[in-house]
Coordinates of C-alpha atoms and ligand atoms in Angstrom, one line a residue:
M1 CA -26.4 -31.2 -55.4
P2 CA -23.5 -33.6 -54.6
A3 CA -23.6 -35.3 -51.2
A4 CA -21.4 -33.6 -48.6
L5 CA -18.0 -35.2 -48.3
S6 CA -17.3 -37.0 -45.0
V7 CA -14.0 -36.1 -43.3
S8 CA -13.6 -39.7 -42.3
E9 CA -12.6 -40.4 -46.0
I10 CA -9.7 -37.9 -45.8
L11 CA -6.2 -38.9 -44.9
A12 CA -5.3 -37.6 -41.4
S13 CA -3.1 -38.5 -38.4
S14 CA -2.8 -37.6 -34.7
D15 CA 0.4 -39.6 -34.3
G16 CA 3.2 -37.6 -32.6
V17 CA 5.6 -38.3 -35.4
D18 CA 3.2 -36.7 -37.9
T19 CA 2.0 -33.8 -35.8
R20 CA 5.6 -33.0 -34.7
A21 CA 6.6 -32.7 -38.4
V22 CA 4.1 -29.9 -38.9
A23 CA 4.3 -28.2 -35.5
T24 CA 6.5 -25.3 -36.5
D25 CA 7.9 -23.5 -39.5
L26 CA 11.6 -22.5 -39.5
W27 CA 11.2 -19.4 -37.4
P28 CA 14.7 -19.2 -35.8
R29 CA 13.1 -18.4 -32.4
R30 CA 11.6 -21.9 -32.5
L31 CA 15.0 -23.3 -33.5
I32 CA 16.6 -21.7 -30.4
E33 CA 13.8 -23.1 -28.3
R34 CA 14.4 -26.7 -29.6
R35 CA 18.1 -26.4 -29.3
D36 CA 17.7 -25.2 -25.7
G37 CA 15.4 -28.0 -24.7
I38 CA 12.0 -26.2 -24.9
A39 CA 9.4 -28.7 -26.3
A40 CA 7.3 -27.8 -29.3
T41 CA 3.5 -27.5 -29.0
L42 CA 2.0 -30.3 -31.1
P43 CA -1.3 -29.7 -33.0
Q44 CA -4.2 -32.1 -32.4
Q45 CA -4.2 -33.5 -35.9
V46 CA -2.7 -33.1 -39.3
W47 CA -4.9 -33.5 -42.5
W48 CA -3.6 -34.3 -46.0
P49 CA -6.5 -33.3 -48.4
Q50 CA -6.3 -34.0 -52.1
S51 CA -9.0 -31.7 -53.5
Q52 CA -10.7 -28.4 -52.8
A53 CA -13.8 -30.3 -51.8
E54 CA -11.8 -32.2 -49.1
V55 CA -10.4 -28.8 -47.8
Q56 CA -14.0 -27.6 -47.6
A57 CA -15.1 -30.6 -45.6
I58 CA -12.3 -30.2 -43.1
V59 CA -13.1 -26.5 -42.6
H60 CA -16.8 -27.3 -42.1
A61 CA -15.9 -29.9 -39.5
A62 CA -13.4 -27.5 -37.8
R63 CA -16.0 -24.7 -37.8
A64 CA -18.5 -27.0 -36.1
Q65 CA -16.0 -27.6 -33.3
R66 CA -14.7 -24.0 -33.3
R67 CA -11.2 -25.5 -33.9
P68 CA -8.3 -23.4 -35.1
I69 CA -6.9 -24.4 -38.5
V70 CA -3.4 -23.7 -39.8
P71 CA -2.6 -24.2 -43.5
Y72 CA 0.8 -25.8 -44.1
G73 CA 2.9 -25.6 -47.3
A74 CA 6.4 -26.9 -46.8
G75 CA 7.0 -25.2 -43.4
S76 CA 10.0 -23.1 -44.7
G77 CA 8.4 -19.8 -43.4
V78 CA 10.7 -17.9 -41.0
C79 CA 8.2 -15.7 -39.1
G80 CA 6.2 -18.2 -37.0
G81 CA 3.2 -18.3 -39.3
I82 CA 2.9 -21.9 -38.3
S83 CA 2.4 -21.9 -34.5
P84 CA -0.5 -24.3 -33.6
T85 CA -2.1 -24.8 -30.2
T86 CA -2.8 -28.3 -28.9
Q87 CA -6.4 -27.9 -30.3
T88 CA -5.3 -26.9 -33.8
W89 CA -5.8 -28.9 -37.0
V90 CA -3.0 -28.4 -39.5
I91 CA -3.9 -28.8 -43.2
D92 CA -0.8 -29.9 -45.1
L93 CA -1.5 -29.1 -48.8
K94 CA 1.4 -31.0 -50.3
R95 CA -0.8 -33.8 -51.7
M96 CA -2.5 -31.1 -53.8
D97 CA 0.5 -30.9 -56.2
R98 CA -0.9 -31.2 -59.7
I99 CA -0.3 -28.9 -62.7
I100 CA -3.8 -28.4 -64.0
R101 CA -2.6 -26.8 -67.3
I102 CA 0.2 -24.9 -69.0
D103 CA -1.2 -22.6 -71.6
P104 CA 1.7 -21.6 -74.0
A105 CA -0.5 -19.2 -76.0
A106 CA -1.7 -17.3 -73.0
H107 CA 1.6 -17.6 -71.1
E108 CA -0.1 -19.0 -68.1
V109 CA 0.0 -22.0 -65.7
V110 CA -2.7 -23.2 -63.4
V111 CA -1.2 -25.2 -60.5
E112 CA -2.4 -26.6 -57.2
A113 CA -1.1 -24.8 -54.1
G114 CA 0.8 -27.7 -52.6
M115 CA 3.3 -28.1 -55.4
V116 CA 6.9 -27.6 -54.3
G117 CA 8.6 -24.7 -56.2
D118 CA 11.5 -26.4 -58.1
R119 CA 9.2 -29.2 -59.4
L120 CA 6.9 -26.5 -60.9
E121 CA 9.9 -24.7 -62.4
R122 CA 11.3 -27.9 -63.9
R123 CA 8.0 -28.7 -65.6
L124 CA 7.7 -25.2 -67.0
N125 CA 11.3 -25.4 -68.3
E126 CA 10.4 -28.6 -70.1
A127 CA 7.7 -26.7 -71.9
G128 CA 10.1 -23.8 -72.7
F129 CA 8.8 -21.5 -70.1
T130 CA 9.9 -20.1 -66.7
L131 CA 7.9 -18.6 -63.8
G132 CA 11.1 -16.5 -63.0
H133 CA 10.6 -17.2 -59.2
F134 CA 13.7 -18.5 -57.5
P135 CA 13.6 -18.0 -53.7
S136 CA 16.6 -19.6 -51.9
S137 CA 14.0 -22.0 -50.5
I138 CA 12.8 -23.2 -53.9
Y139 CA 13.5 -26.8 -53.0
S140 CA 11.5 -26.6 -49.8
S141 CA 8.6 -24.2 -50.3
T142 CA 5.2 -24.4 -52.1
V143 CA 3.5 -22.3 -54.6
G144 CA 0.7 -21.7 -52.0
G145 CA 3.2 -20.7 -49.4
W146 CA 4.8 -18.2 -51.8
F147 CA 1.4 -16.6 -52.4
A148 CA 0.5 -16.6 -48.7
T149 CA 3.7 -14.8 -47.8
R150 CA 4.2 -12.5 -50.8
S151 CA 7.5 -14.2 -51.6
A152 CA 10.3 -12.9 -53.7
G153 CA 12.8 -14.8 -55.8
Q154 CA 16.4 -14.0 -56.6
L155 CA 15.4 -12.6 -60.1
S156 CA 12.7 -10.3 -58.8
S157 CA 14.2 -7.2 -60.4
R158 CA 13.4 -8.7 -63.8
Y159 CA 10.3 -11.0 -63.2
G160 CA 8.7 -9.3 -60.2
K161 CA 7.6 -10.9 -56.9
I162 CA 4.9 -13.5 -56.6
E163 CA 2.2 -10.8 -56.4
D164 CA 3.3 -9.6 -59.8
M165 CA 2.9 -13.1 -61.3
V166 CA -0.4 -14.2 -59.9
I167 CA -3.5 -13.6 -62.1
G168 CA -6.0 -15.9 -60.4
V169 CA -6.6 -17.7 -57.1
W170 CA -8.9 -20.4 -55.8
G171 CA -9.4 -21.2 -52.1
V172 CA -11.7 -22.0 -49.2
D173 CA -12.6 -19.3 -46.6
G174 CA -13.3 -19.7 -42.9
R175 CA -17.0 -20.4 -43.5
G176 CA -16.0 -23.4 -45.7
E177 CA -17.1 -21.4 -48.9
R178 CA -15.2 -21.7 -52.2
I179 CA -13.7 -18.4 -53.3
E180 CA -12.2 -17.6 -56.6
A181 CA -10.8 -14.3 -58.0
H182 CA -9.0 -13.4 -61.3
V183 CA -7.4 -10.1 -62.4
D184 CA -9.5 -10.3 -65.7
D185 CA -12.8 -11.2 -64.0
L186 CA -15.0 -8.1 -63.6
P187 CA -16.8 -9.1 -60.4
T188 CA -13.6 -9.8 -58.5
G189 CA -10.7 -8.2 -60.4
P190 CA -7.1 -7.6 -59.3
G191 CA -8.2 -6.1 -56.0
A192 CA -9.6 -9.4 -54.7
V193 CA -6.5 -11.4 -55.9
Q194 CA -4.2 -9.0 -54.1
M195 CA -6.4 -9.0 -50.9
L196 CA -5.7 -12.7 -50.5
C197 CA -2.0 -12.4 -51.5
G198 CA 0.1 -12.2 -48.3
S199 CA -2.8 -13.3 -46.1
E200 CA -0.7 -16.1 -44.5
G201 CA -3.7 -18.4 -44.0
A202 CA -5.7 -15.8 -42.0
L203 CA -8.4 -15.2 -44.7
A204 CA -8.5 -18.4 -46.8
I205 CA -6.8 -21.7 -47.5
V206 CA -5.4 -21.3 -51.0
T207 CA -6.0 -24.4 -53.1
Q208 CA -5.0 -23.4 -56.7
L209 CA -3.2 -20.5 -58.4
R210 CA -3.1 -19.1 -62.0
L211 CA 0.3 -17.6 -62.7
R212 CA 1.9 -15.7 -65.5
I213 CA 4.8 -17.4 -67.2
E214 CA 7.5 -16.3 -69.7
P215 CA 9.4 -18.0 -72.4
M216 CA 12.9 -19.0 -71.2
P217 CA 15.6 -16.7 -72.3
S218 CA 18.2 -18.4 -74.5
H219 CA 21.4 -16.7 -73.2
R220 CA 22.9 -15.2 -70.0
W221 CA 25.7 -12.9 -69.0
L222 CA 26.9 -12.9 -65.4
R223 CA 29.7 -10.9 -63.9
G224 CA 31.2 -9.8 -60.6
F225 CA 32.5 -6.3 -59.6
T226 CA 33.7 -4.7 -56.4
A227 CA 32.4 -1.2 -55.5
S228 CA 34.8 1.4 -54.0
S229 CA 32.2 2.1 -51.3
L230 CA 28.7 1.1 -50.3
Q231 CA 27.4 4.5 -51.5
D232 CA 29.0 4.0 -54.9
G233 CA 27.5 0.5 -55.0
L234 CA 24.0 1.7 -54.2
T235 CA 24.3 4.6 -56.7
S236 CA 25.4 2.1 -59.4
M237 CA 22.4 -0.2 -58.5
Q238 CA 19.9 2.7 -58.7
R239 CA 21.4 3.9 -62.1
L240 CA 21.3 0.3 -63.4
L241 CA 17.6 -0.2 -62.6
Q242 CA 16.7 3.3 -63.9
S243 CA 18.7 2.8 -67.1
G244 CA 16.3 0.3 -68.7
A245 CA 19.0 -2.4 -68.9
A246 CA 16.5 -4.7 -67.1
P247 CA 19.0 -6.9 -65.2
S248 CA 17.7 -10.3 -63.9
V249 CA 20.3 -10.4 -61.1
V250 CA 21.6 -7.4 -59.1
R251 CA 23.1 -8.3 -55.8
L252 CA 25.2 -5.9 -53.8
Y253 CA 26.9 -7.4 -50.7
D254 CA 28.1 -5.1 -47.9
P255 CA 31.8 -5.5 -46.9
L256 CA 31.0 -8.1 -44.2
D257 CA 28.7 -10.2 -46.4
A258 CA 31.2 -9.9 -49.2
A259 CA 34.0 -11.2 -46.9
L260 CA 31.9 -14.4 -46.5
S261 CA 32.3 -15.4 -50.2
S262 CA 35.4 -16.5 -51.9
S263 CA 37.7 -13.7 -53.1
H264 CA 38.4 -13.1 -56.8
P265 CA 41.2 -10.9 -58.3
P266 CA 40.3 -8.0 -60.7
Q267 CA 39.9 -9.1 -64.3
P268 CA 39.5 -5.7 -66.1
N269 CA 40.5 -7.1 -69.5
E270 CA 38.5 -10.3 -69.5
P271 CA 36.1 -10.3 -72.5
D272 CA 32.4 -10.6 -71.9
H273 CA 31.1 -14.1 -71.9
I274 CA 27.6 -14.6 -73.2
T275 CA 26.7 -18.2 -72.4
G276 CA 23.9 -20.4 -73.8
G277 CA 21.1 -21.0 -71.2
A278 CA 19.0 -18.9 -69.0
I279 CA 19.6 -17.8 -65.4
A280 CA 15.8 -18.4 -64.9
C281 CA 16.1 -22.2 -65.1
A282 CA 15.7 -24.9 -62.5
G283 CA 18.5 -27.3 -61.5
I284 CA 21.5 -25.5 -63.0
E285 CA 22.9 -25.0 -59.6
D286 CA 24.9 -27.7 -57.8
S287 CA 22.3 -28.8 -55.3
G288 CA 23.7 -32.0 -54.0
P289 CA 25.6 -32.5 -50.7
H290 CA 28.7 -30.3 -50.5
P291 CA 31.7 -30.1 -48.2
D292 CA 30.8 -26.4 -47.6
D293 CA 27.6 -27.4 -46.0
E294 CA 29.5 -29.0 -43.2
T295 CA 30.8 -25.7 -42.0
N296 CA 28.9 -22.7 -40.6
P297 CA 28.8 -19.6 -42.9
F298 CA 31.1 -17.7 -40.5
E299 CA 33.9 -20.1 -41.1
P300 CA 35.6 -18.0 -43.9
L301 CA 35.5 -14.9 -41.7
L302 CA 36.9 -16.7 -38.7
Q303 CA 39.7 -18.1 -40.9
R304 CA 40.6 -14.6 -42.0
L305 CA 40.5 -13.5 -38.4
E306 CA 43.0 -16.2 -37.5
K307 CA 45.3 -14.8 -40.2
L308 CA 45.1 -11.4 -38.3
M309 CA 46.6 -13.3 -35.3
I310 CA 43.6 -12.6 -33.2
F311 CA 43.5 -16.1 -31.9
S312 CA 46.7 -17.6 -30.8
R313 CA 46.0 -21.2 -31.4
P314 CA 45.4 -22.3 -35.1
H315 CA 41.8 -23.2 -35.7
A316 CA 40.8 -22.2 -32.2
S317 CA 38.2 -19.9 -33.6
R318 CA 36.2 -22.7 -35.2
T319 CA 35.4 -24.2 -31.8
I320 CA 34.4 -20.9 -30.3
V321 CA 31.9 -19.6 -32.8
G322 CA 29.2 -19.5 -30.1
E323 CA 31.4 -17.6 -27.6
A324 CA 32.5 -15.2 -30.3
L325 CA 28.9 -14.5 -31.3
A326 CA 28.1 -13.7 -27.6
R327 CA 30.5 -10.8 -27.9
P328 CA 29.2 -9.2 -31.1
A329 CA 30.5 -5.7 -30.5
L330 CA 34.1 -7.0 -30.2
L331 CA 33.7 -9.3 -33.1
S332 CA 32.1 -6.6 -35.4
G333 CA 35.0 -4.3 -34.5
L334 CA 37.5 -7.0 -35.5
L335 CA 35.6 -7.9 -38.7
D336 CA 35.6 -4.2 -39.7
R337 CA 39.4 -4.4 -39.7
L338 CA 39.2 -6.9 -42.6
D339 CA 38.7 -3.9 -44.9
A340 CA 36.7 -5.8 -47.5
K341 CA 35.0 -4.0 -50.3
P342 CA 31.3 -4.3 -51.2
R343 CA 30.8 -6.7 -54.0
F344 CA 28.3 -6.9 -56.9
I345 CA 26.9 -9.7 -59.0
I346 CA 25.0 -8.5 -62.1
G347 CA 23.3 -10.8 -64.6
L348 CA 21.4 -10.3 -67.8
E349 CA 19.3 -12.7 -69.8
G350 CA 17.9 -12.6 -73.4
S351 CA 19.1 -13.4 -76.9
A352 CA 22.8 -13.0 -77.5
D353 CA 22.2 -9.9 -79.6
D354 CA 19.9 -8.4 -77.1
I355 CA 22.5 -8.9 -74.3
H356 CA 25.2 -7.3 -76.5
Q357 CA 23.1 -4.2 -76.9
R358 CA 22.4 -3.9 -73.2
L359 CA 25.9 -4.4 -72.0
P360 CA 27.2 -0.8 -72.7
V361 CA 24.2 0.5 -70.7
V362 CA 25.2 -1.7 -67.8
R363 CA 28.8 -0.5 -67.8
R364 CA 27.8 3.1 -68.1
S365 CA 25.6 2.8 -65.0
L366 CA 28.5 1.6 -62.7
V367 CA 30.3 4.1 -60.5
G368 CA 33.6 3.3 -58.9
A369 CA 33.4 -0.4 -59.9
T370 CA 36.3 -2.8 -60.5
D371 CA 35.6 -5.7 -62.9
L372 CA 36.1 -9.2 -61.4
G373 CA 35.2 -11.0 -64.6
A374 CA 32.7 -13.9 -65.1
A375 CA 33.9 -16.2 -62.3
P376 CA 32.0 -14.6 -59.3
G377 CA 28.8 -14.5 -61.3
E378 CA 28.9 -18.2 -62.3
R379 CA 30.0 -19.2 -58.8
W380 CA 27.0 -17.3 -57.4
L381 CA 24.7 -19.2 -59.9
S382 CA 26.1 -22.6 -58.9
H383 CA 25.8 -21.8 -55.2
R384 CA 22.6 -19.7 -55.3
H385 CA 20.5 -21.9 -52.9
R386 CA 23.3 -23.1 -50.6
V387 CA 24.2 -20.6 -47.9
S388 CA 20.8 -20.9 -46.0
Y389 CA 21.4 -24.6 -45.5
R390 CA 24.5 -23.9 -43.5
M391 CA 22.8 -21.8 -40.9
S392 CA 22.0 -24.8 -38.7
K393 CA 25.7 -25.1 -38.0
V394 CA 25.6 -21.8 -36.2
F395 CA 22.8 -23.0 -33.9
A396 CA 24.8 -26.2 -33.3
A397 CA 27.8 -24.1 -32.3
G398 CA 25.7 -22.4 -29.6
G399 CA 24.8 -19.3 -31.5
W400 CA 21.8 -18.1 -33.4
V401 CA 21.2 -16.4 -36.7
D402 CA 18.2 -14.8 -38.4
T403 CA 17.4 -12.5 -41.3
C404 CA 15.4 -9.3 -41.4
E405 CA 14.4 -8.2 -44.8
T406 CA 12.8 -4.9 -45.6
A407 CA 12.5 -2.3 -48.4
C408 CA 12.5 1.4 -48.8
G409 CA 13.1 4.2 -51.3
W410 CA 16.7 4.8 -52.6
A411 CA 17.2 7.9 -50.4
E412 CA 16.6 6.0 -47.2
V413 CA 18.7 2.9 -48.0
L414 CA 22.1 3.9 -46.6
P415 CA 20.7 5.7 -43.4
L416 CA 18.6 2.6 -42.7
Y417 CA 21.6 0.3 -43.2
R418 CA 23.7 2.3 -40.8
A419 CA 21.0 2.7 -38.2
M420 CA 20.4 -1.1 -38.2
R421 CA 24.0 -2.0 -37.7
E422 CA 24.4 0.5 -34.9
A423 CA 21.2 -0.5 -33.1
L424 CA 22.2 -4.2 -33.0
R425 CA 25.9 -3.7 -32.4
D426 CA 26.1 -5.1 -28.9
L427 CA 23.6 -7.9 -29.6
A428 CA 24.6 -9.4 -33.0
V429 CA 27.1 -9.3 -35.9
V430 CA 25.1 -7.7 -38.7
M431 CA 25.7 -8.0 -42.4
C432 CA 23.5 -7.1 -45.3
H433 CA 23.0 -7.6 -49.0
F434 CA 20.8 -5.7 -51.3
S435 CA 19.3 -8.2 -53.7
H436 CA 15.9 -7.1 -54.9
A437 CA 16.3 -3.8 -56.7
Y438 CA 13.6 -1.7 -58.4
I439 CA 13.3 1.6 -60.1
D440 CA 12.2 3.4 -57.0
G441 CA 14.1 1.6 -54.2
C442 CA 15.4 -1.8 -53.1
S443 CA 15.2 -4.4 -50.4
L444 CA 17.8 -4.6 -47.6
Y445 CA 18.4 -8.2 -46.4
F446 CA 20.1 -8.1 -43.0
T447 CA 21.6 -11.3 -41.6
F448 CA 22.3 -11.0 -37.9
A449 CA 24.0 -13.6 -35.7
G450 CA 24.4 -13.6 -32.0
G451 CA 24.9 -15.8 -29.0
G452 CA 24.0 -16.0 -25.3
T453 CA 23.6 -18.7 -22.7
T454 CA 21.9 -21.9 -23.8
G455 CA 19.5 -24.1 -21.9
S456 CA 15.9 -23.7 -20.8
E457 CA 16.6 -21.5 -17.7
G458 CA 16.1 -18.2 -19.6
G459 CA 17.3 -14.9 -18.0
P460 CA 18.5 -11.7 -19.7
R461 CA 21.8 -13.2 -21.0
S462 CA 20.0 -16.2 -22.6
S463 CA 20.0 -16.7 -26.3
L464 CA 16.2 -16.2 -26.4
S465 CA 16.3 -12.9 -24.5
R466 CA 19.0 -11.5 -26.7
Y467 CA 17.3 -12.7 -29.8
D468 CA 14.0 -11.1 -28.8
L469 CA 15.8 -7.8 -27.9
A470 CA 17.6 -7.8 -31.3
W471 CA 14.2 -8.1 -33.1
E472 CA 12.6 -5.4 -30.9
R473 CA 15.4 -3.0 -31.8
A474 CA 15.3 -4.0 -35.5
L475 CA 11.6 -3.4 -35.8
L476 CA 12.0 0.0 -34.1
V477 CA 14.6 0.9 -36.7
L478 CA 12.3 -0.1 -39.5
R479 CA 9.4 2.0 -38.1
K480 CA 11.7 5.0 -37.6
H481 CA 12.9 4.9 -41.2
G482 CA 9.4 4.3 -42.7
A483 CA 10.7 1.0 -44.1
A484 CA 8.5 -2.0 -44.9
L485 CA 7.9 -4.5 -42.1
S486 CA 8.6 -7.1 -44.7
H487 CA 9.7 -7.3 -48.3
H488 CA 9.1 -11.0 -48.7
H489 CA 9.2 -13.1 -45.5
G490 CA 5.8 -11.9 -44.2
I491 CA 4.6 -11.0 -40.8
G492 CA 3.7 -14.3 -39.1
R493 CA 3.8 -13.9 -35.3
L494 CA 7.2 -12.4 -35.2
K495 CA 6.0 -9.0 -36.3
A496 CA 2.3 -9.3 -35.5
H497 CA 2.5 -7.0 -32.5
V498 CA 3.9 -4.2 -34.6
A499 CA 1.4 -4.9 -37.5
R500 CA -1.4 -4.6 -35.0
S501 CA -0.8 -0.9 -34.4
D502 CA -1.0 0.0 -38.1
G503 CA -4.1 1.8 -39.4
T504 CA -4.7 -0.6 -42.2
M505 CA -5.4 -3.3 -39.6
T506 CA -9.0 -2.0 -39.4
V507 CA -9.5 -3.0 -43.0
L508 CA -7.8 -6.4 -42.5
A509 CA -9.9 -7.1 -39.4
A510 CA -13.1 -6.3 -41.3
M511 CA -12.1 -8.7 -44.1
K512 CA -11.3 -11.3 -41.5
R513 CA -14.7 -11.0 -39.9
A514 CA -16.4 -11.3 -43.3
L515 CA -14.4 -14.4 -44.5
D516 CA -13.8 -16.1 -41.2
P517 CA -16.6 -15.0 -38.8
D518 CA -15.6 -17.6 -36.2
G519 CA -11.9 -16.6 -36.3
I520 CA -10.7 -20.2 -36.9
L521 CA -8.2 -19.5 -39.7
N522 CA -4.6 -19.3 -38.4
P523 CA -5.7 -17.0 -35.4
G524 CA -3.0 -14.5 -34.4
V525 CA -1.0 -14.5 -37.6
L526 CA -0.6 -11.0 -39.1
G527 CA -1.9 -9.6 -35.8
V528 CA -5.6 -10.4 -36.5
G529 CA -8.0 -12.7 -34.7
G530 CA -5.7 -14.2 -32.1
P531 CA -4.7 -13.8 -28.5
Ligands
LIG601 C1 16.6 -21.5 -46.2 C2 15.5 -20.5 -46.5 C3 15.6 -19.6 -47.5 C4 14.5 -18.8 -47.8 N1 14.6 -18.0 -48.9 C5 13.6 -17.2 -49.3 C6 13.6 -16.4 -50.4 O1 14.6 -16.3 -51.2 N2 12.5 -15.7 -50.8 C7 11.4 -15.7 -50.0 O2 10.4 -15.0 -50.3 N3 11.3 -16.4 -48.9 C8 12.4 -17.2 -48.5 N4 12.3 -18.0 -47.4 C9 11.1 -18.0 -46.6 C10 10.0 -19.1 -47.1 O3 10.6 -20.1 -47.9 C11 8.9 -18.4 -47.8 O4 8.2 -17.6 -46.9 C12 7.9 -19.4 -48.5 O5 7.1 -18.6 -49.3 C13 7.1 -20.2 -47.6 O6 6.5 -21.3 -48.3 P1 6.1 -22.6 -47.6 O7 5.3 -23.4 -48.6 O8 7.2 -23.3 -47.0 O9 5.1 -22.0 -46.5 P2 4.9 -22.4 -45.0 O10 6.1 -22.1 -44.2 O11 4.3 -23.8 -44.9 O12 3.7 -21.3 -44.6 C14 4.0 -20.0 -44.6 C15 2.7 -19.2 -44.2 O13 1.7 -19.3 -45.2 C16 0.6 -20.0 -44.8 N5 0.2 -20.9 -45.9 C17 1.0 -21.9 -46.5 N6 0.4 -22.5 -47.5 C18 -0.8 -21.9 -47.6 C19 -2.0 -22.1 -48.4 N7 -2.0 -23.0 -49.4 N8 -3.1 -21.3 -48.2 C20 -3.1 -20.3 -47.2 N9 -2.0 -20.1 -46.4 C21 -0.9 -20.9 -46.6 C22 1.0 -20.8 -43.6 O14 -0.1 -21.0 -42.7 C23 2.0 -19.8 -43.0 O15 1.4 -18.8 -42.3 C24 13.4 -18.8 -47.1 C25 13.3 -19.7 -46.0 C26 14.3 -20.5 -45.7 C27 14.2 -21.5 -44.5

């Protein structure tokens, strides 16, 4: 038996500069706190293991001291999954970033959990394959983080979510034991793989994953459309998914979200462009610094409001984003007057012949749609990871912004959409896009932006109070409509109190006791094992 590894050989730091870097994820509540001068809680230490054996050694040492452990991927989570105490050890997995093997015959890759998404995709593309997983955060999230949160990429309608791609997992549980499960392994099977998927660091520290990959398609077709109404847009989307046309991209933006993107005139006679190159390909977007990033995402809307003569001084609106967001009901009413139409982006991939054959099916599925030609689709492709990076401008302007993503069956989509907008009307400007569609339903991705007083004094009119109230109401709406608590961001601490009241928590708590008897793995996340 090999000698037990000593933790003294593993890279670690207790320096403030290092512990601060892993003290939180990107939960917007934490961003408001930082902006308003509330200090972060720093963990006791951060570790950077390079092997599963090193992870085991750290867990054994933590268990001996009854110390909480939080696994850390790239920290792009948005639900407070990373919320250490001053006693916590954070295990940053980014030094475990090797591709173990790409198997072209089996269409599989085995990769360590700390690899950042776009680096994996680039390596797969070089080998002629794609994972097909393109979250907006692909440059700043890890494969292990994807698995731990049940992440979804922009092409999920065609390639599925991460749980559809994973066929094997390796990790270390809270006892320091190695665990391994594969869908094609009789003793463990798909159940054990799925049990760990979405466990957000509460059941195991994932060290390695085996994922299904696909050959890269050779061609793409992308096009924009407006829908005459949201109902028509959703009907088109449902018909499209049920038609067998297998689109890679289906994105429907509600009128407000559509008004945020640049406008395109109708192009009913523009011929179809079938272009060489896949949509499922890393690095085709323009990912460098961009002048757009210097503005907040509400800038285009505010410019249009200026045109409506709502503000008397030219450009005055740009300096009052925070104030405007503190009056969301008024702002929503004004924005509704813009009378924008919902907008679609649809994209197909495959061989040129295959796309030609599927195009009539796509067009037959659309109801009340106006063709905008290829430009909006190609623009979406080149900007596909951009908008999220502009959110910080809203915080800097004194406002806040967050996203609430959920999923439900087709019949419930529109009622849920209306209820959410109504429930938050006095607290936030709410917009929505529908970007992960399936045969039986789709995901609704709400963006809500509000304001309030800033500073650490608190009070009912403070940004933090208004933010918390907005989430309380949003979660109530989800429950009332039987919608998923999350489609792809996870539960974290943000939704843990709601998850706790769910019947399935009994099963999760039992699994937690078996794999983590001392409750040291990310206590509190998912609503299990914490305060
Ligand atoms: C700008 C932006 C855009 C985003 N777009 C998308 C999107 O399109 N689709 C999407 O699904 N999500 C998106 N997200 C959310 C986020 O990127 C995902 O949740 C992602 O999967 C998190 O990966 P990470 O490596 O950053 O995980 P982290 O934030 O580091 O961790 C997330 C959770 O998983 C746990 N964890 C991390 N690694 C491991 C591991 N190896 N073993 C066990 N537990 C682990 C952590 O403890 C934590 O609870 C976005 C976030 C931002 C900020």
